[in-house]
Coordinates of C-alpha atoms and ligand atoms in Angstrom, one line a residue:
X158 CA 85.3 120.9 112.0
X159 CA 83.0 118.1 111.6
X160 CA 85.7 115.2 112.2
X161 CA 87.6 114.1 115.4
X162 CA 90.8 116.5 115.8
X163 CA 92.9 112.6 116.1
X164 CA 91.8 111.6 112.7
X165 CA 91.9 115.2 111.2
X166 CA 95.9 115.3 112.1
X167 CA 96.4 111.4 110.7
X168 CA 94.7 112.5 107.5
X169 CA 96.7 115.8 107.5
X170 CA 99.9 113.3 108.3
X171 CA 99.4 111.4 105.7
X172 CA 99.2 113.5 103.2
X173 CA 102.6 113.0 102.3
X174 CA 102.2 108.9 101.2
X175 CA 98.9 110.1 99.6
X176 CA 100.8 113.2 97.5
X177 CA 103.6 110.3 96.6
X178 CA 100.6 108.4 95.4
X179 CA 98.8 111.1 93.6
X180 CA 102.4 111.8 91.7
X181 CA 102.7 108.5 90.9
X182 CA 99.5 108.1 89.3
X183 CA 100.7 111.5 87.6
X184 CA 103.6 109.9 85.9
X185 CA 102.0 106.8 85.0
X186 CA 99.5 108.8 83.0
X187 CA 101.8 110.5 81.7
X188 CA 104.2 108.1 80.5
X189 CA 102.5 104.9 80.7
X190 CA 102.3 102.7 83.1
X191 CA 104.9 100.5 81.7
X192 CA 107.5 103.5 81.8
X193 CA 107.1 103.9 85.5
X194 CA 109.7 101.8 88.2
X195 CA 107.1 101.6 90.8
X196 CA 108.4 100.0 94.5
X197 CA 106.6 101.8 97.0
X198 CA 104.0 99.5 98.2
X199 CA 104.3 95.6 99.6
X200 CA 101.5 94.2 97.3
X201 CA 102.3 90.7 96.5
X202 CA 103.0 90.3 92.8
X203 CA 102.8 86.7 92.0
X204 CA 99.9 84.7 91.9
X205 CA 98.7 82.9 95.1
X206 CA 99.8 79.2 94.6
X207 CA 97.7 76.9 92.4
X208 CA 96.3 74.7 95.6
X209 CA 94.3 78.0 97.1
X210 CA 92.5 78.5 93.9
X211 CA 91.5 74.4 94.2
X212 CA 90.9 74.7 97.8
X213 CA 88.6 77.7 97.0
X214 CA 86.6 76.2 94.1
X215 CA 86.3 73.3 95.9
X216 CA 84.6 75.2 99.4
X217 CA 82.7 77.2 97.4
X218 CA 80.8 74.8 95.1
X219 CA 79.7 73.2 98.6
X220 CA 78.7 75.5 100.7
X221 CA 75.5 75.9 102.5
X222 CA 73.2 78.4 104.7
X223 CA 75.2 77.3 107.7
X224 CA 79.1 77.9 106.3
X225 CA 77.8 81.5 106.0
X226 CA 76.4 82.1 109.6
X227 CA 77.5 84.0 112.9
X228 CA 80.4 81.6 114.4
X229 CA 82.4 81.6 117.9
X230 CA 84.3 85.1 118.1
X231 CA 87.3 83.3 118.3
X232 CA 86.6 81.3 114.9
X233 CA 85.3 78.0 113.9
X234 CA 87.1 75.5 116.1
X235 CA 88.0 73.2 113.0
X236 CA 90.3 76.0 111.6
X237 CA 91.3 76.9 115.1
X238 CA 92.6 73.5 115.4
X239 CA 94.5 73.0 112.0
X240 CA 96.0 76.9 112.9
X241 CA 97.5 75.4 116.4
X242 CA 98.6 71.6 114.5
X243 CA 100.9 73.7 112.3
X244 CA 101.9 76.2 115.1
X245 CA 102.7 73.4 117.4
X246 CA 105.3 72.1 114.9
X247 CA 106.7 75.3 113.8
X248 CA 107.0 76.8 117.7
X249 CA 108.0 73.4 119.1
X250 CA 105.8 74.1 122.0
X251 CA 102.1 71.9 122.0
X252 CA 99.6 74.8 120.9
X253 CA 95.8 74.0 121.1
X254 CA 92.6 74.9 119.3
X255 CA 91.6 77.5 122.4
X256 CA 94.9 79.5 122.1
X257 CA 93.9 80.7 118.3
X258 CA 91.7 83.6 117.3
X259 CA 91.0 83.7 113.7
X260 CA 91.3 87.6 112.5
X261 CA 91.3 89.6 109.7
X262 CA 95.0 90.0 108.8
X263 CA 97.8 90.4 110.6
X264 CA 96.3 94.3 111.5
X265 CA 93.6 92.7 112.9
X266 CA 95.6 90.2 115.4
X267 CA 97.8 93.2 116.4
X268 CA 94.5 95.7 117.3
X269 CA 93.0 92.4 119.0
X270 CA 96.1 91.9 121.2
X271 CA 96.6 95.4 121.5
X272 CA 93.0 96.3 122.9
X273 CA 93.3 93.1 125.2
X274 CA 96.7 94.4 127.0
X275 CA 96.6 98.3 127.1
X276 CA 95.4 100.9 129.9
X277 CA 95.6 104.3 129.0
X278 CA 99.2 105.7 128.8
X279 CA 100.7 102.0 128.7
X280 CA 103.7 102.0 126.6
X281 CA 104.7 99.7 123.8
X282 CA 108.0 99.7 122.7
X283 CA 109.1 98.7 119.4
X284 CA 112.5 98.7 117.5
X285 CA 113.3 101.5 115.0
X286 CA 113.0 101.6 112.1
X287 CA 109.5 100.0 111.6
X288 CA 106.3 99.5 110.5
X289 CA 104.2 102.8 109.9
X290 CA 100.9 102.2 111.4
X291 CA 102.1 100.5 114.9
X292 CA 101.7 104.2 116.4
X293 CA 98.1 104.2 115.1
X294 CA 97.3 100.6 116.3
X295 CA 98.7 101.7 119.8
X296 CA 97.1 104.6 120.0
X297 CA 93.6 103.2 119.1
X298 CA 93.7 101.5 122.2
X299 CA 95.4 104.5 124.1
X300 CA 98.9 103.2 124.2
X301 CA 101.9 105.5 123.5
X302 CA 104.4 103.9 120.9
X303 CA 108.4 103.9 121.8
X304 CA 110.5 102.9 119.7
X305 CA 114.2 102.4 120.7
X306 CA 117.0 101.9 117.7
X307 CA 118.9 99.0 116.3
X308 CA 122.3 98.5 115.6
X309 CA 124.1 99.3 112.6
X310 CA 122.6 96.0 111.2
X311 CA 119.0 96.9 112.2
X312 CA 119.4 94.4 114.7
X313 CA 118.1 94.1 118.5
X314 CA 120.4 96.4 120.9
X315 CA 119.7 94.6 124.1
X316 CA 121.2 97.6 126.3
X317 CA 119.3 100.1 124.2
X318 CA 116.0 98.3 125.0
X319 CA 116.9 97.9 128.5
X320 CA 117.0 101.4 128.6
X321 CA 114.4 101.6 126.9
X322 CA 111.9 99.9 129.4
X323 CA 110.5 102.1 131.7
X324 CA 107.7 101.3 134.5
X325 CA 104.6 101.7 132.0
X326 CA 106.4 99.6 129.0
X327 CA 103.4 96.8 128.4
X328 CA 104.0 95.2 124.9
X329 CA 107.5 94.8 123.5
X330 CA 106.3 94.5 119.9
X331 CA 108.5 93.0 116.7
X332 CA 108.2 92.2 113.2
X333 CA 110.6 89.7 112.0
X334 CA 111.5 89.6 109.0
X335 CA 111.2 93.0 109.6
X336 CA 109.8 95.3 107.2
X337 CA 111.1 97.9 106.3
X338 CA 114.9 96.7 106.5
X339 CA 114.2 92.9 106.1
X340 CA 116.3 92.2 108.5
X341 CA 115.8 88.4 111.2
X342 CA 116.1 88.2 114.4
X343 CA 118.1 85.1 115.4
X344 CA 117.8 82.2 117.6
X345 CA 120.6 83.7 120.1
X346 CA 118.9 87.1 120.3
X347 CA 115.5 85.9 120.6
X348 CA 116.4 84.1 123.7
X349 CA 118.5 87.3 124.9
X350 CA 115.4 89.1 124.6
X351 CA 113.3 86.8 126.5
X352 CA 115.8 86.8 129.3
X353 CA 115.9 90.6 129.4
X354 CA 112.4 90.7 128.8
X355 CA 111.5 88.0 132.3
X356 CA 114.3 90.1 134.0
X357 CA 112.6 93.1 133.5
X358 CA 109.1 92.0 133.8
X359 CA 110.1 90.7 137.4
X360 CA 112.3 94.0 138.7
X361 CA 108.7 95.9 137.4
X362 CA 106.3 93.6 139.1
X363 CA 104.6 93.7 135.7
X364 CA 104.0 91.6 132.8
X365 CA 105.7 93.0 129.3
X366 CA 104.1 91.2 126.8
X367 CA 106.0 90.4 123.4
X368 CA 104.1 90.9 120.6
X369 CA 105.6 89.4 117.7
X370 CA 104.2 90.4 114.2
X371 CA 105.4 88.0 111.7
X372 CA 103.3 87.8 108.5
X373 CA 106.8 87.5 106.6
X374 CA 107.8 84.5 108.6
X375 CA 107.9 82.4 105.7
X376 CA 109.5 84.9 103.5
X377 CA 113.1 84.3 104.1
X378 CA 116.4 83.5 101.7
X379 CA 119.6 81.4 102.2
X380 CA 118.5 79.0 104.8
X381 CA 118.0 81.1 107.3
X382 CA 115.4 80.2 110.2
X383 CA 112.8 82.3 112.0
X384 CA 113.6 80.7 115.4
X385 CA 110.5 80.0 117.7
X386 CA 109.1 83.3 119.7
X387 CA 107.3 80.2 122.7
X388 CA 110.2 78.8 123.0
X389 CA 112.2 82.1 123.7
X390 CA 109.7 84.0 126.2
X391 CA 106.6 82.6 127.9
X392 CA 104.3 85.4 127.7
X393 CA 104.2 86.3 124.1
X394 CA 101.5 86.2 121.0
X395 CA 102.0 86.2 117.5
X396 CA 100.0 87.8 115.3
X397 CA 100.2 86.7 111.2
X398 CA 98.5 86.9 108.1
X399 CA 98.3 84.8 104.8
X400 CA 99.0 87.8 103.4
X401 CA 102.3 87.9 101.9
X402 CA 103.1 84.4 101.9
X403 CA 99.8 83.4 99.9
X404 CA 99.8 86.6 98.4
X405 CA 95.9 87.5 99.5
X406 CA 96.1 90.5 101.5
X407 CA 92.8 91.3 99.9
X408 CA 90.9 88.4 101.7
X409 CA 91.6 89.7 105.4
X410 CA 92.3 86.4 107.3
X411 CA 95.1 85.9 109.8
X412 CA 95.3 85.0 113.3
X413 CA 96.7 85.8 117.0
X414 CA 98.3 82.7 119.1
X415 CA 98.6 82.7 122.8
X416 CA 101.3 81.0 124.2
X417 CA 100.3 78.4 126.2
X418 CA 102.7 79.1 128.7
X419 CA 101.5 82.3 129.3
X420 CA 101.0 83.4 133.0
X421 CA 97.1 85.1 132.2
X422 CA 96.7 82.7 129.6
X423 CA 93.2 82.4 130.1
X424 CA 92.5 86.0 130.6
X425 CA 94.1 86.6 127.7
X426 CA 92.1 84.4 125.8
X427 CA 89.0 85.5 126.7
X428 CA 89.8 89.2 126.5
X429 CA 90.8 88.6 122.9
X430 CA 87.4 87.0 122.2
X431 CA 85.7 89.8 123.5
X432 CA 87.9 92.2 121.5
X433 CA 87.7 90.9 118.4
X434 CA 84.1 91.3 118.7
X435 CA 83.7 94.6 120.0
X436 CA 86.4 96.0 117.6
X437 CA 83.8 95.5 115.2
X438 CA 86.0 92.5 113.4
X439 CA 83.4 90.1 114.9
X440 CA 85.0 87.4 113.6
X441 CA 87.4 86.4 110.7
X442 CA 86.1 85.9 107.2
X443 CA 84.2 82.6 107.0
X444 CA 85.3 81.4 103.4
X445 CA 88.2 82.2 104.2
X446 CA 88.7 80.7 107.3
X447 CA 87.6 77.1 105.9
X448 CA 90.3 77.5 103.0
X449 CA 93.6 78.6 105.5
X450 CA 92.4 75.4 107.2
X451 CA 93.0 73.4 103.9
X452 CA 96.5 74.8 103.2
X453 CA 98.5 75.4 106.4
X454 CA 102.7 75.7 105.7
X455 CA 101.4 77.0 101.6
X456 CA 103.4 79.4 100.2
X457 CA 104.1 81.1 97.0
X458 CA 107.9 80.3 95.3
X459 CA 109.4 82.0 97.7
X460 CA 113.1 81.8 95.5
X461 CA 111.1 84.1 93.1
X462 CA 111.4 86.8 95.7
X463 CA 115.3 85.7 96.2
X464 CA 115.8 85.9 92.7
X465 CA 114.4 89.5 92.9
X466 CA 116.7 90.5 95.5
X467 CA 119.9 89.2 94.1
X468 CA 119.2 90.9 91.0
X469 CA 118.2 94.3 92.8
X470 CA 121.1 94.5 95.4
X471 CA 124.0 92.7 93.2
X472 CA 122.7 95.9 90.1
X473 CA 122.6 98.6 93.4
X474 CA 126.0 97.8 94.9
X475 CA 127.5 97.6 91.8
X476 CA 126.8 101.4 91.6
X477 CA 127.7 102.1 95.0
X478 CA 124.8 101.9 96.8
X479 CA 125.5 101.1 100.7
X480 CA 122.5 98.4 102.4
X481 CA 122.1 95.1 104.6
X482 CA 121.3 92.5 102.5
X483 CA 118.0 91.5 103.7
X484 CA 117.8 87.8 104.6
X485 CA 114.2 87.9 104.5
X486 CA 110.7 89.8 103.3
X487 CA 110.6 91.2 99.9
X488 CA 111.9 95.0 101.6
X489 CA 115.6 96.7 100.8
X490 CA 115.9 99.6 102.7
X491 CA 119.6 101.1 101.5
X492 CA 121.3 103.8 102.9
X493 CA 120.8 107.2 100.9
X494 CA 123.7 108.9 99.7
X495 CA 122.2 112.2 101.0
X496 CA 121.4 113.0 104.5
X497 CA 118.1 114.3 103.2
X498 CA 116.1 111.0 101.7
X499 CA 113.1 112.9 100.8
X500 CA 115.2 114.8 98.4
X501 CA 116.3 111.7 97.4
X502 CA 113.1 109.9 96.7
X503 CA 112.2 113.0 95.0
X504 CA 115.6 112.5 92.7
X505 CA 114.9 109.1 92.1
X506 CA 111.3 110.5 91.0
X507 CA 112.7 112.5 88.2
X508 CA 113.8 108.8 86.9
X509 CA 110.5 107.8 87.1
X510 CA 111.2 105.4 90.1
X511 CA 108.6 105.2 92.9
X512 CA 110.0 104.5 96.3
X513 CA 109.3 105.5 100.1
X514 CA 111.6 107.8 102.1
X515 CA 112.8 106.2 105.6
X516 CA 111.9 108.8 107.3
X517 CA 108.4 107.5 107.3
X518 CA 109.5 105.0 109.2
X519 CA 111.5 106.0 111.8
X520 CA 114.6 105.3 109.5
X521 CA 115.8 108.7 108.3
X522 CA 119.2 108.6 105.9
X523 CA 117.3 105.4 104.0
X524 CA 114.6 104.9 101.7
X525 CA 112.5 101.4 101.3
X526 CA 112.3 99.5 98.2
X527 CA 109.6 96.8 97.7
X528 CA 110.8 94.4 95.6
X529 CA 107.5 92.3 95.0
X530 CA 107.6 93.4 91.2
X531 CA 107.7 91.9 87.8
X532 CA 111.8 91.4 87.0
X533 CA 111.1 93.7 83.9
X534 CA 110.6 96.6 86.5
X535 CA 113.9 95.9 88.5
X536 CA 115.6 95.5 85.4
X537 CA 114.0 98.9 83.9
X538 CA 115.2 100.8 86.8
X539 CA 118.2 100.0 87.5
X540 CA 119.8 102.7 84.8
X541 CA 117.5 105.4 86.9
X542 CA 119.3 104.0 90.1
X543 CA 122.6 104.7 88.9
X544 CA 122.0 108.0 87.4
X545 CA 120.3 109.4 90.6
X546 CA 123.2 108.3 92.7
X547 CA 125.8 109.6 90.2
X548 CA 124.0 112.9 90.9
X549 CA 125.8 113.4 94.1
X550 CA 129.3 112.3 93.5
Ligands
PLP118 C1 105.1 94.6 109.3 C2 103.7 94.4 108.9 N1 102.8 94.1 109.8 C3 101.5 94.0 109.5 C4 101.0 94.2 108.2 C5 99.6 94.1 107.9 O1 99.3 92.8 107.3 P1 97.8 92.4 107.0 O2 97.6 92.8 105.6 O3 97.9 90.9 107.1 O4 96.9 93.0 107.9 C6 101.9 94.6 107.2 C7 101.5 94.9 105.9 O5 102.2 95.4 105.1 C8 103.3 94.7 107.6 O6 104.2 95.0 106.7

């Protein structure tokens, strides 16, 4: 074999999203695009708010040789600065220019953390279900991913991660709103975690780190709040993209925040630096950059997505699908009415509706909807929905 043995099992692992793929490109061919209920990836589907495009034009048609040179790995310390303004209001905790590091995405922050924290064999621990690639990210930077289970409502089980926390844990890493269940973490268990988290960080003599992954921060429905992740623990980063929000996952930009409270602040910052170089990242996209700057707090119409979800779940229950109503991201993750969700999926593909089995992500008995589709899709699929479940009765 002519690649690494690591990659050659990932690629061999995958092959099971790249097969659902490959099928789904099948159908469409076959019976048009327009014919096929397709929810298995979390591409945006509206437009990125009017104000980027002006903000873009508007960079673009002025700059010069120098807006496309080398910068400071960390980012330029203009963009830096608008990045901490914003966080300082939304963390209530005074964030400066120094504890930012421009990066491309929200992947990019977490490698950058990652690679700054890790020894060999350090744990991070993570709650189940969740993301796909956090086992990859850790392991690039020869961590071990944990993952330790939620409750019924894919919430934090405080005992369960205390049980969970062993002498190597290094990183406790979240994503609220989480995808895939879209569940939020609340004020009151944010600050339960950071208590646990101190405790437990003191009885090891160690630092755990929480990492908190939040590129759907602003993607949340019926007033509820994404509480502050400074305020709750003191040595904690956030890592988030414009990705979802502005809908340009395409453009790469995002950053990582220290807390300033943070006992190796300093350290910290400077490892980062050095990581996001060395990762080959370098630094974030320029252009980009200079336009996040310009439009700090934008969003898409986030009700859209709301809309989207009321539709979806209130057509889903009505046939007796079982789920938690996600209060945020634009992810429904229902319980399958078969043990077996792959065979599930593969009934639902038989109504021409693409969506992911929860087994890929640590949630077995579920399967994950992405709702971030024209209305004319939900509505198309919704007769497919309740023939697949009528299947089993
Ligand atoms: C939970 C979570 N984290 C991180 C990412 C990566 O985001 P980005 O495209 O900004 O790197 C995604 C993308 O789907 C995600 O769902």
């Amino acid at each position: 074999m002519t690649i690494s043995k690591k990659i050659e099992n990932i690629v061999a692992g995958s092959s099971f999203i790249r097969k659902m793929f490959e099928e789904g490109a099948k159908l469409k061919q076959q019976y048009g695009a327009e014919n096929v209920y397709d929810f298995s990836l979390g591409n945006p589907n509206m437009a990125p708010p009017e104000k980027f495009n002006e903000v873009l034009r508007d960079i673009v048609s002025t700059c010069g040789l120098d807006d496309h040179c080398y910068m400071p790995n960390t980012g330029y310390p203009m963009v830096c600065g608008s990045v901490a303004d914003y966080l300082s209001r939304e963390q209530e905790v005074s964030v400066s220019d120094k504890d930012v590091l421009m990066t491309c995405g929200a992947s990019g922050a977490l490698n950058v953390a990652l690679k700054s924290v890790l020894d060999p064999g350090d744990e991070v621990l993570t709650p189940a279900p969740c993301f796909v690639e956090y086992k990859f990210y850790a392991d690039n930077h020869g961590g071990v991913l944990k993952k330790v289970q939620t409750t019924s409502e894919f919430q934090l089980d405080m005992q369960a991660i205390e049980a969970a926390i062993t002498p190597r844990t290094k990183v406790f890493l979240i994503n609220s709103p989480n995808n895939p269940t879209g569940a939020v973490y609340s004020e009151k268990r944010m600050r339960q975690l950071g208590e646990l988290l101190t405790r437990k960080s003191n009885e090891l003599d160690r630092t755990i780190y929480l990492l908190s992954d939040e590129p759907y921060r602003k993607i949340v429905f019926d007033g509820v709040k994404v509480p502050s992740i400074f305020t709750a623990y003191n040595d904690s980063l956030i890592g988030t993209s414009y990705s979802k929000d502005v809908s340009i996952p395409g453009e790469r930009i995002g950053f990582l925040a220290v807390n300033p409270r943070a006992r190796h602040r300093n350290a910290l910052l400077g490892a980062m630096a050095v990581a996001n170089r060395i990762l080959g990242y370098v630094n974030a996209p320029a252009l980009m950059q200079r336009v996040v700057a310009c439009i700090q707090g934008l969003s898409v119409d986030i009700s859209e997505y709301k809309r989207k979800r009321d539709m979806l779940c209130e057509g889903l229950a009505s046939f007796g699908y079982d789920f938690v109503k996600p209060e945020g991201t634009f992810y429904l993750f229902p319980r399958s009415p078969i043990a077996d969700d792959i065979e599930f999926v593969d009934t639902l593909k038989d109504e021409r509706i693409l969506v992911v089995p929860g087994t890929g992500f640590d949630g077995p008995g579920h399967f994950r909807i992405a709702f971030c589709v024209d209305d004319a899709t939900i509505a198309g699929a919704l007769p497919g929905f309740k023939r697949a479940i009528e299947k089993y009765r």
